[in-house]
Amino acid sequence: MENNIIKWIWQHKDYPNFKYDKSKLGNLLTQIEYNRGILDGISKLFSSDDIVKIEIETLTDEAINTSLIEGEILKRQSVHSSFKKKLDKDFDAKNDKYSTIVTDNLVEILIDSNLNKSDLNLDRLHGWHNCLFEHTQYSKLNKIDIAKFRSHSNMEVVSGAIGHEKVHYKAIPMERIDEDMKNFLKYCNENSENIYIKAALAHIWFVIIHPYDDGNGRIARAITDYILSQNNSNTQFKLYSISTAINKDRKGYYDILDRTTNLFLNKEFDLTYWIIWHLNILNGAMKQSLKNIEYLIAKTKFWDKHRSKRLNERQIKVLNKILDIGNENFEGGLNTKKYISLTKVSKATAVRDITALVEFGCIKQIDGTAGRNVRYEINLK
């Protein structure tokens, strides 16, 4: 009886002719175009070397967060080194100690999805899948098919403890995968819809098909990157990370997927709210990128202002440490104890160094702190 129940979006009679209300998307699309225009304008202010640095940081964020969404934790230094090997002409790859086969392979996917403008095809997608799993050939305890579509129809997205599992989604049967992927690739390569709407629909469509044993989410987001990258103008790579924005709202991501792909919750077969969520995520990613770039400009101005001052190596090290992560992420601010921990000097030397940094205007006392509890932060004004 259960097999006759129409519950999943691919069972709807109109699938895959997705329905949405374009009149509800106009304001968001205008905001996105506005923010992209600002990003394009700001990018012209930087040297090519600085743009490469911004691109590497953005791509590193994308790689780390697309993995985190799936529960895989990658070391930032490893991902960073893998990107620098590919993109930084001055990087000493021979002495690289941090990149791994996992991060190297993920970097290959993201560089290809961002730079390679040729049509998507099965060989390319299988290549991405191979990059994700060639080092393991397993998903948890289960051996999986690599670089080819799944050979079974029992593909479910499940959560919950043993005996209390909840099925969030059941994917299309294996015998429908080839035809669905043919239609999907035709859409990606030939459809002329607004690129931001197209990216949203391609993202969820691939998730609906779920053609692989594992890695479907990461490949769906790489496809999203591929479509959005068709719109780059002044830079090789996008200057924003959509996976970072998604990971910040991971619960919202899975909730909207549930509400869209389950026909009990989406009786109208309407993808409008998925697209709105996706556009909001995209807009948020661009806004965050603008903040990141503004901070980079502030860091540059900081060193332009203080470079001529007689700072010692210890002071420069501490300033760079705080600048790299930002005042708001340097928990509790700088004090003598933290300075000693970072520089391995005596208390007297730490006090002298901090006093000099205050006199130089490099750091300032945090409001509301004084005496034994005094704390400092970088002075970016």
Short mmCIF file of C-alpha atoms in Angstrom, two decimals:
data_model
loop_
_atom_site.label_atom_id
_atom_site.label_comp_id
_atom_site.label_asym_id
_atom_site.label_seq_id
_atom_site.Cartn_x
_atom_site.Cartn_y
_atom_site.Cartn_z
CA MET A 1 0.00 0.00 0.00
CA GLU A 2 2.83 2.40 0.93
CA ASN A 3 4.31 2.11 -2.58
CA ASN A 4 1.11 3.59 -4.02
CA ILE A 5 1.22 6.70 -1.82
CA ILE A 6 2.33 9.80 -3.71
CA LYS A 7 4.57 11.53 -1.17
CA TRP A 8 7.78 12.67 -2.85
CA ILE A 9 8.18 15.54 -5.28
CA TRP A 10 9.42 13.33 -8.14
CA GLN A 11 6.13 11.41 -7.96
CA HIS A 12 4.09 14.49 -8.90
CA LYS A 13 2.53 14.38 -12.36
CA ASP A 14 4.19 17.69 -13.36
CA TYR A 15 7.73 16.75 -12.28
CA PRO A 16 10.24 18.02 -13.38
CA ASN A 17 8.36 21.07 -14.71
CA PHE A 18 8.88 22.99 -11.49
CA LYS A 19 6.39 25.73 -10.62
CA TYR A 20 7.22 29.00 -8.87
CA ASP A 21 5.85 32.56 -8.59
CA LYS A 22 8.39 34.88 -10.20
CA SER A 23 6.50 37.98 -8.99
CA LYS A 24 7.66 37.19 -5.43
CA LEU A 25 11.34 37.15 -6.40
CA GLY A 26 11.86 40.60 -7.91
CA ASN A 27 13.02 42.51 -4.82
CA LEU A 28 15.52 39.83 -3.85
CA LEU A 29 16.92 39.59 -7.39
CA THR A 30 17.37 43.38 -7.43
CA GLN A 31 19.25 43.27 -4.10
CA ILE A 32 21.51 40.49 -5.36
CA GLU A 33 22.36 42.35 -8.56
CA TYR A 34 23.07 45.48 -6.51
CA ASN A 35 25.44 43.65 -4.14
CA ARG A 36 27.14 41.86 -7.02
CA GLY A 37 27.69 45.25 -8.66
CA ILE A 38 29.35 46.54 -5.49
CA LEU A 39 31.56 43.44 -5.34
CA ASP A 40 32.56 43.94 -8.96
CA GLY A 41 33.36 47.60 -8.29
CA ILE A 42 35.43 46.90 -5.18
CA SER A 43 37.37 44.14 -6.94
CA LYS A 44 38.72 46.73 -9.38
CA LEU A 45 40.43 48.55 -6.50
CA PHE A 46 42.74 45.63 -5.71
CA SER A 47 45.91 44.45 -7.40
CA SER A 48 45.83 41.08 -9.13
CA ASP A 49 47.90 39.59 -6.27
CA ASP A 50 45.42 40.85 -3.68
CA ILE A 51 42.49 39.47 -5.69
CA VAL A 52 44.16 36.04 -5.72
CA LYS A 53 44.47 36.23 -1.92
CA ILE A 54 40.78 37.10 -1.57
CA GLU A 55 39.84 34.30 -3.96
CA ILE A 56 41.92 31.76 -2.03
CA GLU A 57 40.30 32.78 1.27
CA THR A 58 36.81 32.63 -0.26
CA LEU A 59 37.42 29.24 -1.88
CA THR A 60 38.89 27.94 1.38
CA ASP A 61 35.70 29.01 3.17
CA GLU A 62 33.63 27.26 0.49
CA ALA A 63 35.57 23.99 0.76
CA ILE A 64 35.50 23.90 4.56
CA ASN A 65 31.80 24.72 4.79
CA THR A 66 30.49 22.44 2.04
CA SER A 67 32.22 19.65 3.98
CA LEU A 68 30.96 20.84 7.38
CA ILE A 69 27.37 20.74 6.12
CA GLU A 70 27.88 16.98 5.68
CA GLY A 71 29.62 16.61 9.05
CA GLU A 72 33.17 16.36 7.65
CA ILE A 73 35.73 18.59 9.36
CA LEU A 74 38.73 19.76 7.34
CA LYS A 75 41.71 21.67 8.71
CA ARG A 76 41.79 25.19 7.32
CA GLN A 77 45.57 25.13 6.88
CA SER A 78 45.31 21.96 4.76
CA VAL A 79 42.61 23.40 2.49
CA HIS A 80 44.46 26.71 2.27
CA SER A 81 47.69 25.02 1.20
CA SER A 82 45.87 22.95 -1.43
CA PHE A 83 44.44 26.11 -2.99
CA LYS A 84 47.74 27.98 -2.78
CA LYS A 85 49.47 25.13 -4.64
CA LYS A 86 47.05 25.71 -7.50
CA LEU A 87 46.59 29.47 -7.50
CA ASP A 88 49.53 31.22 -5.80
CA LYS A 89 52.52 31.48 -8.12
CA ASP A 90 54.81 32.27 -5.16
CA PHE A 91 53.76 29.29 -3.02
CA ASP A 92 56.56 26.86 -2.14
CA ALA A 93 54.74 23.64 -3.07
CA LYS A 94 57.86 21.47 -2.62
CA ASN A 95 57.97 22.27 1.08
CA ASP A 96 54.22 22.10 1.66
CA LYS A 97 53.49 20.08 4.82
CA TYR A 98 49.78 20.67 5.21
CA SER A 99 47.77 19.76 2.10
CA THR A 100 46.32 16.24 1.91
CA ILE A 101 44.86 14.06 -0.83
CA VAL A 102 41.39 14.84 0.57
CA THR A 103 41.87 18.61 0.40
CA ASP A 104 43.74 18.43 -2.92
CA ASN A 105 40.85 16.51 -4.49
CA LEU A 106 38.17 18.84 -3.11
CA VAL A 107 40.15 21.78 -4.46
CA GLU A 108 40.17 20.15 -7.90
CA ILE A 109 36.36 20.04 -7.83
CA LEU A 110 35.95 23.66 -6.77
CA ILE A 111 38.47 24.98 -9.27
CA ASP A 112 36.84 23.02 -12.08
CA SER A 113 33.31 24.07 -11.09
CA ASN A 114 34.36 27.72 -10.93
CA LEU A 115 36.73 28.01 -13.90
CA ASN A 116 35.65 25.42 -16.45
CA LYS A 117 32.85 27.07 -18.43
CA SER A 118 32.29 24.11 -20.76
CA ASP A 119 28.99 22.22 -20.56
CA LEU A 120 28.31 19.88 -17.68
CA ASN A 121 28.30 16.21 -18.67
CA LEU A 122 28.30 12.85 -16.95
CA ASP A 123 32.06 12.31 -17.24
CA ARG A 124 32.66 15.60 -15.48
CA LEU A 125 30.24 14.85 -12.65
CA HIS A 126 31.69 11.35 -12.25
CA GLY A 127 35.13 12.94 -12.07
CA TRP A 128 33.98 15.16 -9.22
CA HIS A 129 32.53 12.13 -7.45
CA ASN A 130 35.81 10.26 -7.88
CA CYS A 131 37.65 13.19 -6.29
CA LEU A 132 35.40 13.00 -3.24
CA PHE A 133 35.80 9.28 -2.60
CA GLU A 134 38.86 7.82 -4.33
CA HIS A 135 40.82 8.01 -1.07
CA THR A 136 38.29 5.93 0.87
CA GLN A 137 35.76 4.13 -1.40
CA TYR A 138 33.49 3.99 1.64
CA SER A 139 30.67 6.03 3.12
CA LYS A 140 31.00 5.33 6.84
CA LEU A 141 30.93 1.48 6.95
CA ASN A 142 29.46 0.95 3.50
CA LYS A 143 31.45 0.40 0.31
CA ILE A 144 30.02 2.65 -2.40
CA ASP A 145 30.01 2.91 -6.17
CA ILE A 146 32.52 5.56 -7.19
CA ALA A 147 32.29 7.67 -10.34
CA LYS A 148 29.03 6.02 -11.33
CA PHE A 149 25.41 6.28 -10.33
CA ARG A 150 23.98 4.17 -7.53
CA SER A 151 22.90 0.64 -8.42
CA HIS A 152 19.94 0.44 -6.03
CA SER A 153 16.66 2.22 -5.30
CA ASN A 154 16.89 2.20 -1.52
CA MET A 155 18.21 5.77 -1.26
CA GLU A 156 16.77 7.51 1.79
CA VAL A 157 17.77 10.56 3.81
CA VAL A 158 17.28 9.44 7.42
CA SER A 159 17.92 10.93 10.86
CA GLY A 160 17.32 9.82 14.45
CA ALA A 161 18.50 7.11 16.82
CA ILE A 162 18.27 3.41 15.96
CA GLY A 163 14.65 2.33 16.24
CA HIS A 164 13.45 5.93 16.05
CA GLU A 165 14.58 6.83 12.55
CA LYS A 166 12.77 9.50 10.56
CA VAL A 167 12.79 9.32 6.76
CA HIS A 168 13.14 12.87 5.45
CA TYR A 169 13.31 11.93 1.80
CA LYS A 170 13.29 8.94 -0.52
CA ALA A 171 15.03 9.49 -3.87
CA ILE A 172 13.93 8.39 -7.33
CA PRO A 173 14.32 4.70 -8.28
CA MET A 174 17.62 3.75 -9.92
CA GLU A 175 15.94 2.96 -13.26
CA ARG A 176 14.89 6.60 -13.60
CA ILE A 177 18.28 8.14 -12.88
CA ASP A 178 19.67 8.14 -16.43
CA GLU A 179 16.62 9.85 -17.93
CA ASP A 180 16.38 12.36 -15.09
CA MET A 181 20.06 13.23 -15.36
CA LYS A 182 19.71 13.70 -19.12
CA ASN A 183 16.94 16.25 -18.52
CA PHE A 184 18.89 17.84 -15.67
CA LEU A 185 22.04 18.36 -17.75
CA LYS A 186 19.99 19.76 -20.63
CA TYR A 187 18.51 22.29 -18.20
CA CYS A 188 21.92 23.28 -16.79
CA ASN A 189 23.50 23.67 -20.22
CA GLU A 190 20.67 25.18 -22.27
CA ASN A 191 18.10 26.92 -20.07
CA SER A 192 18.20 30.74 -20.22
CA GLU A 193 16.39 31.43 -16.93
CA ASN A 194 17.75 34.13 -14.60
CA ILE A 195 21.05 32.71 -13.37
CA TYR A 196 20.19 33.03 -9.66
CA ILE A 197 16.86 31.24 -10.08
CA LYS A 198 18.56 28.65 -12.29
CA ALA A 199 21.20 28.00 -9.61
CA ALA A 200 18.49 27.48 -6.98
CA LEU A 201 16.52 25.06 -9.16
CA ALA A 202 19.60 23.11 -10.27
CA HIS A 203 20.66 22.77 -6.63
CA ILE A 204 17.41 21.20 -5.48
CA TRP A 205 16.85 19.19 -8.66
CA PHE A 206 20.16 17.37 -8.22
CA VAL A 207 19.30 16.72 -4.56
CA ILE A 208 15.92 15.34 -5.67
CA ILE A 209 17.58 12.90 -8.09
CA HIS A 210 20.26 11.91 -5.55
CA PRO A 211 22.08 9.87 -8.21
CA TYR A 212 25.12 8.81 -6.16
CA ASP A 213 25.54 6.58 -3.11
CA ASP A 214 27.05 9.55 -1.25
CA GLY A 215 28.35 13.06 -1.94
CA ASN A 216 25.13 14.33 -3.51
CA GLY A 217 24.97 17.47 -1.36
CA ARG A 218 28.55 18.52 -2.06
CA ILE A 219 28.14 17.92 -5.79
CA ALA A 220 24.81 19.81 -5.79
CA ARG A 221 26.58 22.81 -4.25
CA ALA A 222 29.46 22.49 -6.74
CA ILE A 223 26.88 22.58 -9.55
CA THR A 224 25.38 25.69 -7.94
CA ASP A 225 28.86 27.23 -7.95
CA TYR A 226 29.30 26.26 -11.60
CA ILE A 227 26.09 28.02 -12.65
CA LEU A 228 26.76 31.13 -10.57
CA SER A 229 30.31 31.34 -11.94
CA GLN A 230 28.98 31.84 -15.45
CA ASN A 231 28.22 35.38 -14.26
CA ASN A 232 31.74 36.36 -13.15
CA SER A 233 33.04 39.54 -14.74
CA ASN A 234 36.17 41.04 -13.15
CA THR A 235 37.58 38.01 -11.33
CA GLN A 236 38.37 34.38 -12.10
CA PHE A 237 36.38 33.13 -9.12
CA LYS A 238 33.28 34.28 -7.27
CA LEU A 239 34.18 36.48 -4.33
CA TYR A 240 31.50 34.98 -2.10
CA SER A 241 30.90 31.55 -0.58
CA ILE A 242 27.37 30.16 -0.74
CA SER A 243 28.23 27.06 1.34
CA THR A 244 29.44 29.27 4.19
CA ALA A 245 26.06 31.01 4.24
CA ILE A 246 24.20 27.68 4.01
CA ASN A 247 26.23 26.19 6.87
CA LYS A 248 25.29 29.13 9.10
CA ASP A 249 21.64 28.18 8.51
CA ARG A 250 22.09 24.43 8.25
CA LYS A 251 18.84 23.71 10.10
CA GLY A 252 17.00 26.07 7.76
CA TYR A 253 18.63 24.31 4.79
CA TYR A 254 17.35 20.88 5.78
CA ASP A 255 13.97 22.25 6.86
CA ILE A 256 13.31 23.94 3.50
CA LEU A 257 14.48 20.82 1.65
CA ASP A 258 12.01 18.77 3.71
CA ARG A 259 9.17 21.22 3.10
CA THR A 260 9.84 21.36 -0.62
CA THR A 261 10.48 17.71 -1.50
CA ASN A 262 7.67 16.21 0.61
CA LEU A 263 4.31 16.57 -1.16
CA PHE A 264 2.47 16.14 2.15
CA LEU A 265 4.08 19.49 3.09
CA ASN A 266 4.15 20.96 -0.43
CA LYS A 267 0.79 19.96 -1.87
CA GLU A 268 0.95 22.70 -4.52
CA PHE A 269 4.23 21.43 -6.01
CA ASP A 270 5.50 25.00 -5.53
CA LEU A 271 9.23 25.81 -5.40
CA THR A 272 8.79 29.54 -4.74
CA TYR A 273 9.79 29.34 -1.07
CA TRP A 274 12.83 27.20 -1.82
CA ILE A 275 13.98 29.79 -4.37
CA ILE A 276 13.33 32.65 -1.91
CA TRP A 277 15.38 30.84 0.75
CA HIS A 278 18.17 30.20 -1.75
CA LEU A 279 18.19 33.83 -2.94
CA ASN A 280 18.34 35.04 0.66
CA ILE A 281 21.30 32.74 1.29
CA LEU A 282 23.01 34.05 -1.84
CA ASN A 283 22.33 37.67 -0.87
CA GLY A 284 23.68 37.00 2.62
CA ALA A 285 26.82 35.42 1.16
CA MET A 286 27.46 38.54 -0.93
CA LYS A 287 26.89 40.85 2.04
CA GLN A 288 29.31 38.82 4.16
CA SER A 289 31.88 38.98 1.37
CA LEU A 290 31.55 42.76 1.29
CA LYS A 291 32.19 42.84 5.05
CA ASN A 292 35.23 40.58 4.62
CA ILE A 293 36.64 42.81 1.89
CA GLU A 294 35.98 45.96 3.92
CA TYR A 295 37.91 44.34 6.76
CA LEU A 296 40.77 43.50 4.40
CA ILE A 297 40.88 47.16 3.36
CA ALA A 298 40.91 48.18 7.05
CA LYS A 299 43.83 45.78 7.70
CA THR A 300 45.76 47.25 4.77
CA LYS A 301 45.17 50.80 6.06
CA PHE A 302 46.24 49.68 9.54
CA TRP A 303 49.63 48.51 8.31
CA ASP A 304 50.03 51.54 6.03
CA LYS A 305 49.59 53.66 9.15
CA HIS A 306 51.83 51.66 11.50
CA ARG A 307 54.47 50.07 9.26
CA SER A 308 56.98 52.86 9.86
CA LYS A 309 56.77 52.53 13.64
CA ARG A 310 59.47 50.64 15.50
CA LEU A 311 57.55 47.48 16.23
CA ASN A 312 59.46 44.38 17.28
CA GLU A 313 58.81 40.88 15.91
CA ARG A 314 56.75 39.91 18.96
CA GLN A 315 54.43 42.87 18.57
CA ILE A 316 54.01 42.26 14.85
CA LYS A 317 53.24 38.58 15.50
CA VAL A 318 50.52 39.41 18.05
CA LEU A 319 48.98 42.13 15.88
CA ASN A 320 48.86 39.79 12.89
CA LYS A 321 47.32 37.04 15.03
CA ILE A 322 44.45 39.31 16.10
CA LEU A 323 44.06 40.91 12.67
CA ASP A 324 43.86 37.51 10.99
CA ILE A 325 40.87 36.39 13.05
CA GLY A 326 39.35 39.78 13.86
CA ASN A 327 38.72 41.58 17.16
CA GLU A 328 35.32 39.91 17.57
CA ASN A 329 36.85 36.41 17.25
CA PHE A 330 39.80 37.06 19.58
CA GLU A 331 37.77 36.01 22.59
CA GLY A 332 38.10 38.21 25.65
CA GLY A 333 40.53 40.63 24.00
CA LEU A 334 44.28 40.91 24.54
CA ASN A 335 45.77 40.95 28.03
CA THR A 336 49.21 40.34 29.51
CA LYS A 337 48.58 36.63 30.06
CA LYS A 338 47.58 36.06 26.42
CA TYR A 339 50.54 38.11 25.20
CA ILE A 340 52.89 35.92 27.23
CA SER A 341 51.23 32.78 25.84
CA LEU A 342 51.64 33.97 22.25
CA THR A 343 55.21 35.26 22.54
CA LYS A 344 56.78 33.18 25.37
CA VAL A 345 58.28 36.26 27.08
CA SER A 346 58.42 37.40 30.70
CA LYS A 347 55.61 39.39 32.28
CA ALA A 348 57.76 42.52 32.40
CA THR A 349 58.52 42.29 28.67
CA ALA A 350 54.86 41.65 27.86
CA VAL A 351 53.78 44.73 29.84
CA ARG A 352 56.42 46.86 28.06
CA ASP A 353 55.35 45.60 24.62
CA ILE A 354 51.65 46.18 25.29
CA THR A 355 52.29 49.67 26.71
CA ALA A 356 54.23 50.57 23.56
CA LEU A 357 51.43 49.25 21.32
CA VAL A 358 48.94 51.47 23.16
CA GLU A 359 51.23 54.51 22.82
CA PHE A 360 51.68 53.80 19.09
CA GLY A 361 47.90 53.66 18.68
CA CYS A 362 48.00 50.06 17.42
CA ILE A 363 45.70 48.80 20.17
CA LYS A 364 43.20 50.46 22.48
CA GLN A 365 41.67 49.62 25.84
CA ILE A 366 38.30 47.89 25.57
CA ASP A 367 35.54 49.96 27.15
CA GLY A 368 34.51 48.72 30.58
CA THR A 369 37.83 47.01 31.37
CA ALA A 370 40.46 48.39 33.74
CA GLY A 371 43.06 47.47 36.34
CA ARG A 372 43.80 43.75 36.60
CA ASN A 373 41.01 43.00 34.14
CA VAL A 374 42.13 45.44 31.46
CA ARG A 375 41.76 44.12 27.92
CA TYR A 376 42.83 45.52 24.56
CA GLU A 377 41.71 45.29 20.94
CA ILE A 378 43.14 46.36 17.60
CA ASN A 379 42.53 50.05 16.90
CA LEU A 380 41.27 50.13 13.31
CA LYS A 381 40.36 53.83 13.34
#
